[in-house]
Amino acid sequence: GSESAQQAAEVLPLDLAEHFIARAAAPAGKASAGGFLQAGGAQPVFESRSSARSSQIYGLLQQMQAEFEAELSTAQKEELQAQADFKELSAAKTSQIESGTKKLDELQAEDAENQKALSDAKEDLALTREQRSADVEFLRNLKLQCNDLDHQWQTRSETRSNELKAVTEAISILTEDDAADVLRKSVSFLQ
């Protein structure tokens, strides 16, 4: 019996345990489980022997109950504060995670743009190098052609200069007085 009552007290809520303690310490005028030990109208034998100890135990239990209730109240307040702190921290961390995720997305988009720009720049560089090689080859051929044209021009200029010199000499010979007479005679002879 007492073991089951003890086990029940360990598992019952604080209010129910308080009720059992108050009932056990009820005044002697009420019928109790130990009433059969009473001798006439006197106090029960059990109560007379242990009433001093019982009142001390009852006082100790009341003090423990008050301490437990105070600790429970403090613990409940601390739990409510911890829940509020957790909600606040959770909201702050969620906000940080969202901003971090947004920043990560922005950085990934920027990285993708940079990778595309790098790829485009490498392709442009390859095309530019090919074009430069073609331009260098064209310039080399153009220099050869220009040198050839310069040589041809110089040759033609010398030939024309010689021709012009010969024509000038021919004209000077023909325009001399002696030559002019011979020319007139030959022209009249031809006529």
PDB file of N, CA and C in Angstrom, residues 9-10 12-15 17-18 21 59-77:
ATOM      1  N   ALA A   9       2.693   9.226  -5.892  1.00  0.00           N
ATOM      2  CA  ALA A   9       3.105  10.590  -5.577  1.00  0.00           C
ATOM      3  C   ALA A   9       4.237  11.039  -6.480  1.00  0.00           C
ATOM      4  N   GLU A  10       5.109  10.103  -6.903  1.00  0.00           N
ATOM      5  CA  GLU A  10       6.216  10.464  -7.778  1.00  0.00           C
ATOM      6  C   GLU A  10       5.730  10.802  -9.176  1.00  0.00           C
ATOM      7  N   LEU A  12       2.393  11.709  -9.912  1.00  0.00           N
ATOM      8  CA  LEU A  12       1.262  12.630  -9.943  1.00  0.00           C
ATOM      9  C   LEU A  12       1.751  14.071 -10.012  1.00  0.00           C
ATOM     10  N   PRO A  13       0.949  14.973 -10.556  1.00  0.00           N
ATOM     11  CA  PRO A  13       1.335  16.376 -10.616  1.00  0.00           C
ATOM     12  C   PRO A  13       1.461  16.979  -9.217  1.00  0.00           C
ATOM     13  N   LEU A  14       2.062  18.140  -9.159  1.00  0.00           N
ATOM     14  CA  LEU A  14       2.345  18.820  -7.902  1.00  0.00           C
ATOM     15  C   LEU A  14       1.067  19.133  -7.136  1.00  0.00           C
ATOM     16  N   ASP A  15       0.017  19.553  -7.806  1.00  0.00           N
ATOM     17  CA  ASP A  15      -1.241  19.890  -7.124  1.00  0.00           C
ATOM     18  C   ASP A  15      -1.841  18.671  -6.436  1.00  0.00           C
ATOM     19  N   ALA A  17      -0.208  15.986  -5.430  1.00  0.00           N
ATOM     20  CA  ALA A  17       0.663  15.639  -4.308  1.00  0.00           C
ATOM     21  C   ALA A  17       0.379  16.550  -3.132  1.00  0.00           C
ATOM     22  N   GLU A  18       0.141  17.833  -3.379  1.00  0.00           N
ATOM     23  CA  GLU A  18      -0.194  18.774  -2.314  1.00  0.00           C
ATOM     24  C   GLU A  18      -1.492  18.353  -1.630  1.00  0.00           C
ATOM     25  N   ILE A  21      -0.837  15.437   0.701  1.00  0.00           N
ATOM     26  CA  ILE A  21      -0.103  15.858   1.901  1.00  0.00           C
ATOM     27  C   ILE A  21      -1.051  16.562   2.866  1.00  0.00           C
ATOM     28  N   GLY A  59       5.920  20.604   8.000  1.00  0.00           N
ATOM     29  CA  GLY A  59       6.512  21.926   7.775  1.00  0.00           C
ATOM     30  C   GLY A  59       7.596  21.877   6.707  1.00  0.00           C
ATOM     31  N   LEU A  60       8.419  20.833   6.801  1.00  0.00           N
ATOM     32  CA  LEU A  60       9.480  20.653   5.796  1.00  0.00           C
ATOM     33  C   LEU A  60       8.882  20.452   4.404  1.00  0.00           C
ATOM     34  N   LEU A  61       7.820  19.625   4.346  1.00  0.00           N
ATOM     35  CA  LEU A  61       7.158  19.388   3.049  1.00  0.00           C
ATOM     36  C   LEU A  61       6.523  20.668   2.506  1.00  0.00           C
ATOM     37  N   GLN A  62       5.933  21.481   3.398  1.00  0.00           N
ATOM     38  CA  GLN A  62       5.348  22.749   2.946  1.00  0.00           C
ATOM     39  C   GLN A  62       6.443  23.685   2.430  1.00  0.00           C
ATOM     40  N   GLN A  63       7.568  23.717   3.151  1.00  0.00           N
ATOM     41  CA  GLN A  63       8.689  24.548   2.709  1.00  0.00           C
ATOM     42  C   GLN A  63       9.205  24.070   1.352  1.00  0.00           C
ATOM     43  N   MET A  64       9.339  22.739   1.211  1.00  0.00           N
ATOM     44  CA  MET A  64       9.793  22.180  -0.078  1.00  0.00           C
ATOM     45  C   MET A  64       8.801  22.517  -1.179  1.00  0.00           C
ATOM     46  N   GLN A  65       7.492  22.435  -0.840  1.00  0.00           N
ATOM     47  CA  GLN A  65       6.477  22.766  -1.833  1.00  0.00           C
ATOM     48  C   GLN A  65       6.605  24.218  -2.263  1.00  0.00           C
ATOM     49  N   ALA A  66       6.797  25.117  -1.315  1.00  0.00           N
ATOM     50  CA  ALA A  66       6.937  26.541  -1.641  1.00  0.00           C
ATOM     51  C   ALA A  66       8.179  26.765  -2.506  1.00  0.00           C
ATOM     52  N   GLU A  67       9.281  26.078  -2.150  1.00  0.00           N
ATOM     53  CA  GLU A  67      10.500  26.207  -2.943  1.00  0.00           C
ATOM     54  C   GLU A  67      10.303  25.655  -4.352  1.00  0.00           C
ATOM     55  N   PHE A  68       9.646  24.489  -4.427  1.00  0.00           N
ATOM     56  CA  PHE A  68       9.389  23.885  -5.751  1.00  0.00           C
ATOM     57  C   PHE A  68       8.506  24.791  -6.596  1.00  0.00           C
ATOM     58  N   GLU A  69       7.472  25.381  -5.964  1.00  0.00           N
ATOM     59  CA  GLU A  69       6.592  26.278  -6.717  1.00  0.00           C
ATOM     60  C   GLU A  69       7.356  27.514  -7.193  1.00  0.00           C
ATOM     61  N   ALA A  70       8.231  28.053  -6.311  1.00  0.00           N
ATOM     62  CA  ALA A  70       9.032  29.216  -6.706  1.00  0.00           C
ATOM     63  C   ALA A  70       9.997  28.846  -7.832  1.00  0.00           C
ATOM     64  N   GLU A  71      10.636  27.683  -7.701  1.00  0.00           N
ATOM     65  CA  GLU A  71      11.552  27.225  -8.750  1.00  0.00           C
ATOM     66  C   GLU A  71      10.798  26.956 -10.045  1.00  0.00           C
ATOM     67  N   LEU A  72       9.580  26.388  -9.913  1.00  0.00           N
ATOM     68  CA  LEU A  72       8.764  26.130 -11.102  1.00  0.00           C
ATOM     69  C   LEU A  72       8.406  27.433 -11.786  1.00  0.00           C
ATOM     70  N   SER A  73       7.994  28.421 -10.986  1.00  0.00           N
ATOM     71  CA  SER A  73       7.644  29.721 -11.552  1.00  0.00           C
ATOM     72  C   SER A  73       8.856  30.349 -12.243  1.00  0.00           C
ATOM     73  N   THR A  74      10.015  30.279 -11.575  1.00  0.00           N
ATOM     74  CA  THR A  74      11.243  30.823 -12.167  1.00  0.00           C
ATOM     75  C   THR A  74      11.603  30.066 -13.437  1.00  0.00           C
ATOM     76  N   ALA A  75      11.499  28.742 -13.369  1.00  0.00           N
ATOM     77  CA  ALA A  75      11.835  27.925 -14.540  1.00  0.00           C
ATOM     78  C   ALA A  75      10.886  28.217 -15.701  1.00  0.00           C
ATOM     79  N   GLN A  76       9.576  28.402 -15.370  1.00  0.00           N
ATOM     80  CA  GLN A  76       8.607  28.709 -16.428  1.00  0.00           C
ATOM     81  C   GLN A  76       8.906  30.076 -17.053  1.00  0.00           C
ATOM     82  N   LYS A  77       9.268  31.065 -16.199  1.00  0.00           N
ATOM     83  CA  LYS A  77       9.618  32.389 -16.725  1.00  0.00           C
ATOM     84  C   LYS A  77      10.871  32.300 -17.589  1.00  0.00           C
TER      85      LYS A  77
END
